[in-house]
């Protein structure tokens, strides 16, 4: 058969370059769209459907006659980058397509062809592939419906956090990730050589946020935190995005209200954006914003709840006792059984970080809080901070920390100290909750955890 070469018909109106998100308003005009072949279906020898993806949406394209007889058409593969030209028309009644319309193509070109055969995209990543293979091919997995939707929801959620804080009088700061102080215990520190000195990747920006209070008032950050977590769990990463905030002149109760208002406020913001809401609904059909008050529960009541329900300690099969850490599994069991967000408060000092103050009424417990969400468990950890200089010094000594390296943190308690508190929220866990993802590994671009530092 004669070789078919496609050319653009110069008598047609010039095509306007647009992105798929703008196709609805550009119906019935001639446009040009770049994108990747997301799906492809050949119908007979004179018709071909391509669903084009450009990140802003999906567009069904119809190629007929000569347009599907060219060499490029006959060898077109999934994930090839192409340019399509034509007019967007509403689909006939009874037919469905993204946005209810399709591009009737009059000319198209290949920009970058993807391989077929053994090296084809669908051979590299398929739904049935095992998880470790999918992680190794994560750069390709990202193009899939679920992965790309989760990352887009994540982008909107991060913007919502920023909007929430900016709209409530906070300033954003970006503290350093290379530090010489620990915040959350020595066992999860990543250590590295810093020009011959010992340094760490930060576990939390909290201490730096505290130093910003007299300078800027309430502050927040969306920064990476690092934890050398030796165990493989569904909710621990070695590197995660940490949303942290710190507020001066507040009480512990104010802190609890602040956390609750933030979670509700951020969810409301993303839910009010139609495109984001549609993605969330697709990912997690059960999801709806939670408007009732969060459950507030003391650590001691949680211990009692576990014992009443017959949940036992993993290590010895005995009842939980006051002072025990509540591990991931029982925490999840309790949160799922209660089925509502829980602000769990007043943890015993010894199982919590050095900077948490004891309560006045009961010195055994601290002004501390974890927010637990159904399906995920802990998404927020926060507390008031010891604001008295000598009490803080004593806390360092108790923990065996050298106060000298914390001179700047102690200075906070010297130059105009004040009661203050804050919290940290793990963005991946928050996204896992909203999108009903089994693991936080699906909620970040390239997850880092024991044994994985690629791609
Ligand atoms: O409870 P954490 O350890 O608290 C802090 O780091 C405080 N300094 C925060 C603050 O008050 N400014 O961590 C806070 C949150 C956790 O609730 C969890 O959501 C997340 O950070 N997180 C992790 N997320 C993923 N992988 C890990 N390894 C995480 N460790 C903590």
PDB file of C-alpha atoms in Angstrom, residues 67-331:
ATOM      1  CA  UNK A  67      -5.136   9.953  10.116  1.00  0.00           C
ATOM      2  CA  UNK A  68      -4.989   6.340  11.233  1.00  0.00           C
ATOM      3  CA  UNK A  69      -3.233   4.985   8.166  1.00  0.00           C
ATOM      4  CA  UNK A  70       0.141   6.702   8.591  1.00  0.00           C
ATOM      5  CA  UNK A  71       3.166   4.749   9.806  1.00  0.00           C
ATOM      6  CA  UNK A  72       3.051   6.640  13.133  1.00  0.00           C
ATOM      7  CA  UNK A  73      -0.608   5.719  13.541  1.00  0.00           C
ATOM      8  CA  UNK A  74      -0.032   2.053  12.779  1.00  0.00           C
ATOM      9  CA  UNK A  75       2.843   1.911  15.278  1.00  0.00           C
ATOM     10  CA  UNK A  76       1.465   4.276  17.903  1.00  0.00           C
ATOM     11  CA  UNK A  77       2.205   3.130  21.464  1.00  0.00           C
ATOM     12  CA  UNK A  78       0.918   3.976  24.932  1.00  0.00           C
ATOM     13  CA  UNK A  79       2.813   6.830  26.602  1.00  0.00           C
ATOM     14  CA  UNK A  80       4.090   8.318  23.336  1.00  0.00           C
ATOM     15  CA  UNK A  81       4.056  12.116  23.391  1.00  0.00           C
ATOM     16  CA  UNK A  82       1.978  13.545  20.549  1.00  0.00           C
ATOM     17  CA  UNK A  83       0.449  16.791  19.282  1.00  0.00           C
ATOM     18  CA  UNK A  84      -3.148  16.755  18.062  1.00  0.00           C
ATOM     19  CA  UNK A  85      -4.968  19.385  15.997  1.00  0.00           C
ATOM     20  CA  UNK A  86      -8.690  19.656  15.465  1.00  0.00           C
ATOM     21  CA  UNK A  87     -12.035  20.843  16.758  1.00  0.00           C
ATOM     22  CA  UNK A  88     -13.564  19.878  20.121  1.00  0.00           C
ATOM     23  CA  UNK A  89     -17.149  18.699  19.800  1.00  0.00           C
ATOM     24  CA  UNK A  90     -19.653  17.554  22.373  1.00  0.00           C
ATOM     25  CA  UNK A  91     -20.023  13.748  22.213  1.00  0.00           C
ATOM     26  CA  UNK A  92     -23.273  12.516  20.700  1.00  0.00           C
ATOM     27  CA  UNK A  93     -26.040  11.689  23.188  1.00  0.00           C
ATOM     28  CA  UNK A  94     -25.553   8.308  24.830  1.00  0.00           C
ATOM     29  CA  UNK A  95     -21.747   8.371  24.488  1.00  0.00           C
ATOM     30  CA  UNK A  96     -19.355   9.249  27.288  1.00  0.00           C
ATOM     31  CA  UNK A  97     -15.922  10.835  27.267  1.00  0.00           C
ATOM     32  CA  UNK A  98     -13.980  12.991  29.750  1.00  0.00           C
ATOM     33  CA  UNK A  99     -15.752  16.386  30.018  1.00  0.00           C
ATOM     34  CA  UNK A 100     -18.445  15.096  27.641  1.00  0.00           C
ATOM     35  CA  UNK A 101     -16.544  16.040  24.512  1.00  0.00           C
ATOM     36  CA  UNK A 102     -13.913  14.805  22.086  1.00  0.00           C
ATOM     37  CA  UNK A 103     -11.373  16.255  19.729  1.00  0.00           C
ATOM     38  CA  UNK A 104     -12.145  15.502  16.105  1.00  0.00           C
ATOM     39  CA  UNK A 105      -8.583  15.347  14.865  1.00  0.00           C
ATOM     40  CA  UNK A 106      -7.679  16.813  11.456  1.00  0.00           C
ATOM     41  CA  UNK A 107      -3.895  16.510  11.839  1.00  0.00           C
ATOM     42  CA  UNK A 108      -1.507  15.031  14.407  1.00  0.00           C
ATOM     43  CA  UNK A 109       2.199  14.446  14.968  1.00  0.00           C
ATOM     44  CA  UNK A 110       4.414  12.288  17.135  1.00  0.00           C
ATOM     45  CA  UNK A 111       6.673  14.295  19.455  1.00  0.00           C
ATOM     46  CA  UNK A 112       8.397  11.448  21.290  1.00  0.00           C
ATOM     47  CA  UNK A 113       7.596   7.832  20.610  1.00  0.00           C
ATOM     48  CA  UNK A 114       7.488   5.219  23.397  1.00  0.00           C
ATOM     49  CA  UNK A 115       8.716   1.687  22.711  1.00  0.00           C
ATOM     50  CA  UNK A 116       6.392  -1.185  21.944  1.00  0.00           C
ATOM     51  CA  UNK A 117       7.038  -4.921  22.288  1.00  0.00           C
ATOM     52  CA  UNK A 118       8.943  -6.279  25.268  1.00  0.00           C
ATOM     53  CA  UNK A 119       9.943  -2.817  26.421  1.00  0.00           C
ATOM     54  CA  UNK A 120       6.418  -1.384  26.140  1.00  0.00           C
ATOM     55  CA  UNK A 121       5.063   0.731  28.969  1.00  0.00           C
ATOM     56  CA  UNK A 122       2.494  -1.869  29.983  1.00  0.00           C
ATOM     57  CA  UNK A 123       5.208  -4.518  30.212  1.00  0.00           C
ATOM     58  CA  UNK A 124       7.277  -2.283  32.481  1.00  0.00           C
ATOM     59  CA  UNK A 125       4.423  -1.495  34.899  1.00  0.00           C
ATOM     60  CA  UNK A 126       1.260  -3.466  35.295  1.00  0.00           C
ATOM     61  CA  UNK A 127      -1.313  -3.583  38.046  1.00  0.00           C
ATOM     62  CA  UNK A 128      -0.262  -7.144  38.843  1.00  0.00           C
ATOM     63  CA  UNK A 129       3.406  -6.290  39.351  1.00  0.00           C
ATOM     64  CA  UNK A 130       4.647  -6.924  42.868  1.00  0.00           C
ATOM     65  CA  UNK A 131       5.112  -3.902  45.150  1.00  0.00           C
ATOM     66  CA  UNK A 132       8.928  -3.883  45.103  1.00  0.00           C
ATOM     67  CA  UNK A 133       8.935  -3.883  41.290  1.00  0.00           C
ATOM     68  CA  UNK A 134       6.430  -1.042  41.252  1.00  0.00           C
ATOM     69  CA  UNK A 135       8.656   0.911  43.653  1.00  0.00           C
ATOM     70  CA  UNK A 136      11.638   0.353  41.370  1.00  0.00           C
ATOM     71  CA  UNK A 137       9.504   1.630  38.451  1.00  0.00           C
ATOM     72  CA  UNK A 138       7.918   4.426  40.461  1.00  0.00           C
ATOM     73  CA  UNK A 139       8.919   7.026  37.842  1.00  0.00           C
ATOM     74  CA  UNK A 140       6.601   5.223  35.413  1.00  0.00           C
ATOM     75  CA  UNK A 141       3.949   4.295  38.000  1.00  0.00           C
ATOM     76  CA  UNK A 142       3.513   8.053  38.613  1.00  0.00           C
ATOM     77  CA  UNK A 143       1.750   8.305  35.239  1.00  0.00           C
ATOM     78  CA  UNK A 144      -1.077   6.046  36.387  1.00  0.00           C
ATOM     79  CA  UNK A 145      -4.525   7.298  37.418  1.00  0.00           C
ATOM     80  CA  UNK A 146      -4.234   6.580  41.105  1.00  0.00           C
ATOM     81  CA  UNK A 147      -0.641   7.736  41.636  1.00  0.00           C
ATOM     82  CA  UNK A 148      -1.087  10.953  39.690  1.00  0.00           C
ATOM     83  CA  UNK A 149      -4.369  11.765  41.437  1.00  0.00           C
ATOM     84  CA  UNK A 150      -2.816  11.237  44.870  1.00  0.00           C
ATOM     85  CA  UNK A 151       0.063  13.568  43.970  1.00  0.00           C
ATOM     86  CA  UNK A 152      -2.341  16.201  42.679  1.00  0.00           C
ATOM     87  CA  UNK A 153      -4.475  15.973  45.821  1.00  0.00           C
ATOM     88  CA  UNK A 154      -1.257  16.290  47.800  1.00  0.00           C
ATOM     89  CA  UNK A 155      -0.335  19.484  45.946  1.00  0.00           C
ATOM     90  CA  UNK A 156      -3.761  20.970  46.715  1.00  0.00           C
ATOM     91  CA  UNK A 157      -3.577  19.887  50.348  1.00  0.00           C
ATOM     92  CA  UNK A 158      -0.183  21.558  50.755  1.00  0.00           C
ATOM     93  CA  UNK A 159      -1.562  24.718  49.226  1.00  0.00           C
ATOM     94  CA  UNK A 160      -4.543  24.517  51.592  1.00  0.00           C
ATOM     95  CA  UNK A 161      -2.212  24.284  54.594  1.00  0.00           C
ATOM     96  CA  UNK A 162      -0.385  27.378  53.384  1.00  0.00           C
ATOM     97  CA  UNK A 163      -3.647  29.237  52.742  1.00  0.00           C
ATOM     98  CA  UNK A 164      -4.961  28.212  56.144  1.00  0.00           C
ATOM     99  CA  UNK A 165      -1.901  29.471  58.000  1.00  0.00           C
ATOM    100  CA  UNK A 166      -1.397  32.583  55.870  1.00  0.00           C
ATOM    101  CA  UNK A 167      -5.057  33.454  56.395  1.00  0.00           C
ATOM    102  CA  UNK A 168      -4.718  33.105  60.156  1.00  0.00           C
ATOM    103  CA  UNK A 169      -1.763  35.392  60.777  1.00  0.00           C
ATOM    104  CA  UNK A 170       1.145  32.931  60.601  1.00  0.00           C
ATOM    105  CA  UNK A 171       4.372  33.480  58.667  1.00  0.00           C
ATOM    106  CA  UNK A 172       6.016  30.648  56.745  1.00  0.00           C
ATOM    107  CA  UNK A 173       9.680  29.895  57.458  1.00  0.00           C
ATOM    108  CA  UNK A 174      12.085  27.337  55.989  1.00  0.00           C
ATOM    109  CA  UNK A 175      14.529  26.165  58.677  1.00  0.00           C
ATOM    110  CA  UNK A 176      17.697  24.223  57.808  1.00  0.00           C
ATOM    111  CA  UNK A 177      17.633  20.455  57.387  1.00  0.00           C
ATOM    112  CA  UNK A 178      21.301  20.067  58.399  1.00  0.00           C
ATOM    113  CA  UNK A 179      21.476  20.363  62.173  1.00  0.00           C
ATOM    114  CA  UNK A 180      23.510  19.461  65.227  1.00  0.00           C
ATOM    115  CA  UNK A 181      20.674  18.895  67.699  1.00  0.00           C
ATOM    116  CA  UNK A 182      18.195  16.081  68.191  1.00  0.00           C
ATOM    117  CA  UNK A 183      14.511  16.733  68.830  1.00  0.00           C
ATOM    118  CA  UNK A 184      12.770  13.382  68.962  1.00  0.00           C
ATOM    119  CA  UNK A 185      15.365  11.018  70.453  1.00  0.00           C
ATOM    120  CA  UNK A 186      18.772   9.785  69.363  1.00  0.00           C
ATOM    121  CA  UNK A 187      17.684   6.402  68.030  1.00  0.00           C
ATOM    122  CA  UNK A 188      16.227   7.753  64.771  1.00  0.00           C
ATOM    123  CA  UNK A 189      18.939  10.274  63.886  1.00  0.00           C
ATOM    124  CA  UNK A 190      20.611  10.179  60.477  1.00  0.00           C
ATOM    125  CA  UNK A 191      24.181  11.245  61.071  1.00  0.00           C
ATOM    126  CA  UNK A 192      26.557  12.632  58.467  1.00  0.00           C
ATOM    127  CA  UNK A 193      29.925  14.274  58.155  1.00  0.00           C
ATOM    128  CA  UNK A 194      29.649  18.039  57.984  1.00  0.00           C
ATOM    129  CA  UNK A 195      33.098  19.383  56.998  1.00  0.00           C
ATOM    130  CA  UNK A 196      34.633  17.089  59.582  1.00  0.00           C
ATOM    131  CA  UNK A 197      32.010  17.776  62.256  1.00  0.00           C
ATOM    132  CA  UNK A 198      29.195  15.492  63.303  1.00  0.00           C
ATOM    133  CA  UNK A 199      25.789  16.659  62.047  1.00  0.00           C
ATOM    134  CA  UNK A 200      22.328  15.213  61.531  1.00  0.00           C
ATOM    135  CA  UNK A 201      19.418  15.425  59.143  1.00  0.00           C
ATOM    136  CA  UNK A 202      16.677  17.191  61.063  1.00  0.00           C
ATOM    137  CA  UNK A 203      13.940  15.162  62.774  1.00  0.00           C
ATOM    138  CA  UNK A 204      11.732  18.215  63.232  1.00  0.00           C
ATOM    139  CA  UNK A 205      11.983  21.969  62.722  1.00  0.00           C
ATOM    140  CA  UNK A 206      10.190  22.622  65.989  1.00  0.00           C
ATOM    141  CA  UNK A 207      13.128  24.050  67.930  1.00  0.00           C
ATOM    142  CA  UNK A 208      13.835  26.560  65.156  1.00  0.00           C
ATOM    143  CA  UNK A 209      10.174  27.527  64.904  1.00  0.00           C
ATOM    144  CA  UNK A 210      10.247  28.284  68.637  1.00  0.00           C
ATOM    145  CA  UNK A 211      13.083  30.748  68.063  1.00  0.00           C
ATOM    146  CA  UNK A 212      10.954  32.603  65.502  1.00  0.00           C
ATOM    147  CA  UNK A 213       8.107  33.467  67.901  1.00  0.00           C
ATOM    148  CA  UNK A 214       9.554  36.752  69.231  1.00  0.00           C
ATOM    149  CA  UNK A 215      10.590  37.666  65.701  1.00  0.00           C
ATOM    150  CA  UNK A 216       7.474  36.897  63.651  1.00  0.00           C
ATOM    151  CA  UNK A 217       4.825  35.663  66.061  1.00  0.00           C
ATOM    152  CA  UNK A 218       3.072  32.455  65.052  1.00  0.00           C
ATOM    153  CA  UNK A 219       5.025  30.590  62.353  1.00  0.00           C
ATOM    154  CA  UNK A 220       4.756  27.422  60.294  1.00  0.00           C
ATOM    155  CA  UNK A 221       6.827  25.390  57.899  1.00  0.00           C
ATOM    156  CA  UNK A 222       6.333  22.653  55.325  1.00  0.00           C
ATOM    157  CA  UNK A 223       9.766  21.057  55.372  1.00  0.00           C
ATOM    158  CA  UNK A 224      11.310  17.639  55.086  1.00  0.00           C
ATOM    159  CA  UNK A 225      12.034  15.716  58.290  1.00  0.00           C
ATOM    160  CA  UNK A 226      14.210  12.626  58.502  1.00  0.00           C
ATOM    161  CA  UNK A 227      13.935   9.582  60.730  1.00  0.00           C
ATOM    162  CA  UNK A 228      16.117   6.502  60.626  1.00  0.00           C
ATOM    163  CA  UNK A 229      13.150   4.206  61.316  1.00  0.00           C
ATOM    164  CA  UNK A 230      14.522   0.699  61.344  1.00  0.00           C
ATOM    165  CA  UNK A 231      11.174  -1.035  61.040  1.00  0.00           C
ATOM    166  CA  UNK A 232       9.071  -1.513  57.921  1.00  0.00           C
ATOM    167  CA  UNK A 233       5.600  -0.145  58.553  1.00  0.00           C
ATOM    168  CA  UNK A 234       2.744   1.278  56.537  1.00  0.00           C
ATOM    169  CA  UNK A 235       3.161   4.704  58.068  1.00  0.00           C
ATOM    170  CA  UNK A 236       6.882   5.336  58.534  1.00  0.00           C
ATOM    171  CA  UNK A 237       9.195   6.911  55.991  1.00  0.00           C
ATOM    172  CA  UNK A 238      12.857   7.860  56.369  1.00  0.00           C
ATOM    173  CA  UNK A 239      12.105  11.216  54.762  1.00  0.00           C
ATOM    174  CA  UNK A 240       8.712  12.843  55.058  1.00  0.00           C
ATOM    175  CA  UNK A 241       7.094  16.222  54.608  1.00  0.00           C
ATOM    176  CA  UNK A 242       6.436  17.754  57.980  1.00  0.00           C
ATOM    177  CA  UNK A 243       3.922  20.521  58.452  1.00  0.00           C
ATOM    178  CA  UNK A 244       4.827  22.192  61.739  1.00  0.00           C
ATOM    179  CA  UNK A 245       3.455  25.245  63.483  1.00  0.00           C
ATOM    180  CA  UNK A 246       4.335  27.095  66.665  1.00  0.00           C
ATOM    181  CA  UNK A 247       2.192  29.641  68.489  1.00  0.00           C
ATOM    182  CA  UNK A 248       3.111  32.036  71.351  1.00  0.00           C
ATOM    183  CA  UNK A 249       0.947  32.898  74.377  1.00  0.00           C
ATOM    184  CA  UNK A 250      -1.456  29.990  74.178  1.00  0.00           C
ATOM    185  CA  UNK A 251      -2.801  27.454  76.663  1.00  0.00           C
ATOM    186  CA  UNK A 252      -2.884  23.704  76.157  1.00  0.00           C
ATOM    187  CA  UNK A 253      -6.600  23.907  75.401  1.00  0.00           C
ATOM    188  CA  UNK A 254      -5.957  26.592  72.776  1.00  0.00           C
ATOM    189  CA  UNK A 255      -3.440  24.217  71.201  1.00  0.00           C
ATOM    190  CA  UNK A 256      -6.014  21.424  70.954  1.00  0.00           C
ATOM    191  CA  UNK A 257      -8.540  23.829  69.413  1.00  0.00           C
ATOM    192  CA  UNK A 258      -5.893  25.079  66.958  1.00  0.00           C
ATOM    193  CA  UNK A 259      -5.104  21.555  65.725  1.00  0.00           C
ATOM    194  CA  UNK A 260      -8.781  20.675  65.346  1.00  0.00           C
ATOM    195  CA  UNK A 261      -9.558  23.927  63.511  1.00  0.00           C
ATOM    196  CA  UNK A 262      -6.589  23.419  61.187  1.00  0.00           C
ATOM    197  CA  UNK A 263      -7.582  19.890  60.165  1.00  0.00           C
ATOM    198  CA  UNK A 264     -11.193  20.925  59.605  1.00  0.00           C
ATOM    199  CA  UNK A 265     -10.161  24.134  57.829  1.00  0.00           C
ATOM    200  CA  UNK A 266      -7.758  22.415  55.445  1.00  0.00           C
ATOM    201  CA  UNK A 267     -10.242  19.670  54.585  1.00  0.00           C
ATOM    202  CA  UNK A 268     -12.934  22.293  53.971  1.00  0.00           C
ATOM    203  CA  UNK A 269     -10.648  24.210  51.613  1.00  0.00           C
ATOM    204  CA  UNK A 270      -9.775  21.203  49.462  1.00  0.00           C
ATOM    205  CA  UNK A 271     -13.355  19.935  49.529  1.00  0.00           C
ATOM    206  CA  UNK A 272     -14.610  23.257  48.192  1.00  0.00           C
ATOM    207  CA  UNK A 273     -12.454  22.975  45.054  1.00  0.00           C
ATOM    208  CA  UNK A 274     -14.558  20.957  42.584  1.00  0.00           C
ATOM    209  CA  UNK A 275     -11.601  19.342  40.779  1.00  0.00           C
ATOM    210  CA  UNK A 276      -9.900  18.300  44.022  1.00  0.00           C
ATOM    211  CA  UNK A 277     -13.134  17.053  45.488  1.00  0.00           C
ATOM    212  CA  UNK A 278     -13.715  14.938  42.361  1.00  0.00           C
ATOM    213  CA  UNK A 279     -10.262  13.363  42.696  1.00  0.00           C
ATOM    214  CA  UNK A 280     -10.772  12.647  46.397  1.00  0.00           C
ATOM    215  CA  UNK A 281     -14.168  11.113  45.729  1.00  0.00           C
ATOM    216  CA  UNK A 282     -12.648   8.925  43.023  1.00  0.00           C
ATOM    217  CA  UNK A 283      -9.852   7.782  45.334  1.00  0.00           C
ATOM    218  CA  UNK A 284     -11.939   7.459  48.482  1.00  0.00           C
ATOM    219  CA  UNK A 285     -15.689   7.340  47.797  1.00  0.00           C
ATOM    220  CA  UNK A 286     -16.453   7.184  51.547  1.00  0.00           C
ATOM    221  CA  UNK A 287     -14.673  10.438  52.339  1.00  0.00           C
ATOM    222  CA  UNK A 288     -16.558  13.428  53.582  1.00  0.00           C
ATOM    223  CA  UNK A 289     -15.458  16.353  55.734  1.00  0.00           C
ATOM    224  CA  UNK A 290     -15.833  15.698  59.431  1.00  0.00           C
ATOM    225  CA  UNK A 291     -17.692  18.573  61.088  1.00  0.00           C
ATOM    226  CA  UNK A 292     -18.525  17.279  64.578  1.00  0.00           C
ATOM    227  CA  UNK A 293     -16.173  17.972  67.483  1.00  0.00           C
ATOM    228  CA  UNK A 294     -13.182  15.612  67.661  1.00  0.00           C
ATOM    229  CA  UNK A 295     -13.158  13.116  70.521  1.00  0.00           C
ATOM    230  CA  UNK A 296     -10.864  14.275  73.339  1.00  0.00           C
ATOM    231  CA  UNK A 297      -9.425  11.460  75.380  1.00  0.00           C
ATOM    232  CA  UNK A 298      -6.644  11.191  77.925  1.00  0.00           C
ATOM    233  CA  UNK A 299      -3.840   8.647  77.574  1.00  0.00           C
ATOM    234  CA  UNK A 300      -5.009   7.059  80.824  1.00  0.00           C
ATOM    235  CA  UNK A 301      -8.492   6.537  79.391  1.00  0.00           C
ATOM    236  CA  UNK A 302      -6.966   4.948  76.275  1.00  0.00           C
ATOM    237  CA  UNK A 303      -5.073   2.466  78.463  1.00  0.00           C
ATOM    238  CA  UNK A 304      -8.345   1.649  80.204  1.00  0.00           C
ATOM    239  CA  UNK A 305     -10.143   1.317  76.843  1.00  0.00           C
ATOM    240  CA  UNK A 306      -7.525  -1.162  75.590  1.00  0.00           C
ATOM    241  CA  UNK A 307      -7.773  -3.237  78.768  1.00  0.00           C
ATOM    242  CA  UNK A 308     -11.588  -3.153  78.754  1.00  0.00           C
ATOM    243  CA  UNK A 309     -11.553  -4.385  75.160  1.00  0.00           C
ATOM    244  CA  UNK A 310      -9.079  -7.148  75.977  1.00  0.00           C
ATOM    245  CA  UNK A 311      -6.329  -5.749  73.771  1.00  0.00           C
ATOM    246  CA  UNK A 312      -3.041  -7.091  75.172  1.00  0.00           C
ATOM    247  CA  UNK A 313       0.601  -6.026  74.997  1.00  0.00           C
ATOM    248  CA  UNK A 314       2.387  -7.716  72.106  1.00  0.00           C
ATOM    249  CA  UNK A 315       5.547  -8.514  74.066  1.00  0.00           C
ATOM    250  CA  UNK A 316       4.059 -10.480  76.974  1.00  0.00           C
ATOM    251  CA  UNK A 317       0.319 -10.826  76.313  1.00  0.00           C
ATOM    252  CA  UNK A 318      -0.483  -8.928  79.496  1.00  0.00           C
ATOM    253  CA  UNK A 319      -2.703  -5.902  80.126  1.00  0.00           C
ATOM    254  CA  UNK A 320      -1.409  -2.447  79.272  1.00  0.00           C
ATOM    255  CA  UNK A 321      -0.135  -0.439  82.226  1.00  0.00           C
ATOM    256  CA  UNK A 322       0.117   3.265  82.849  1.00  0.00           C
ATOM    257  CA  UNK A 323       3.472   4.316  81.397  1.00  0.00           C
ATOM    258  CA  UNK A 324       3.409   1.942  78.422  1.00  0.00           C
ATOM    259  CA  UNK A 325       3.854   3.308  74.952  1.00  0.00           C
ATOM    260  CA  UNK A 326       0.749   2.532  72.876  1.00  0.00           C
ATOM    261  CA  UNK A 327       2.138   0.852  69.741  1.00  0.00           C
ATOM    262  CA  UNK A 328       0.820   1.287  66.223  1.00  0.00           C
ATOM    263  CA  UNK A 329      -1.438  -1.797  66.103  1.00  0.00           C
ATOM    264  CA  UNK A 330      -3.472  -1.197  69.300  1.00  0.00           C
ATOM    265  CA  UNK A 331      -3.641   2.515  68.531  1.00  0.00           C
TER     266      UNK A 331
END
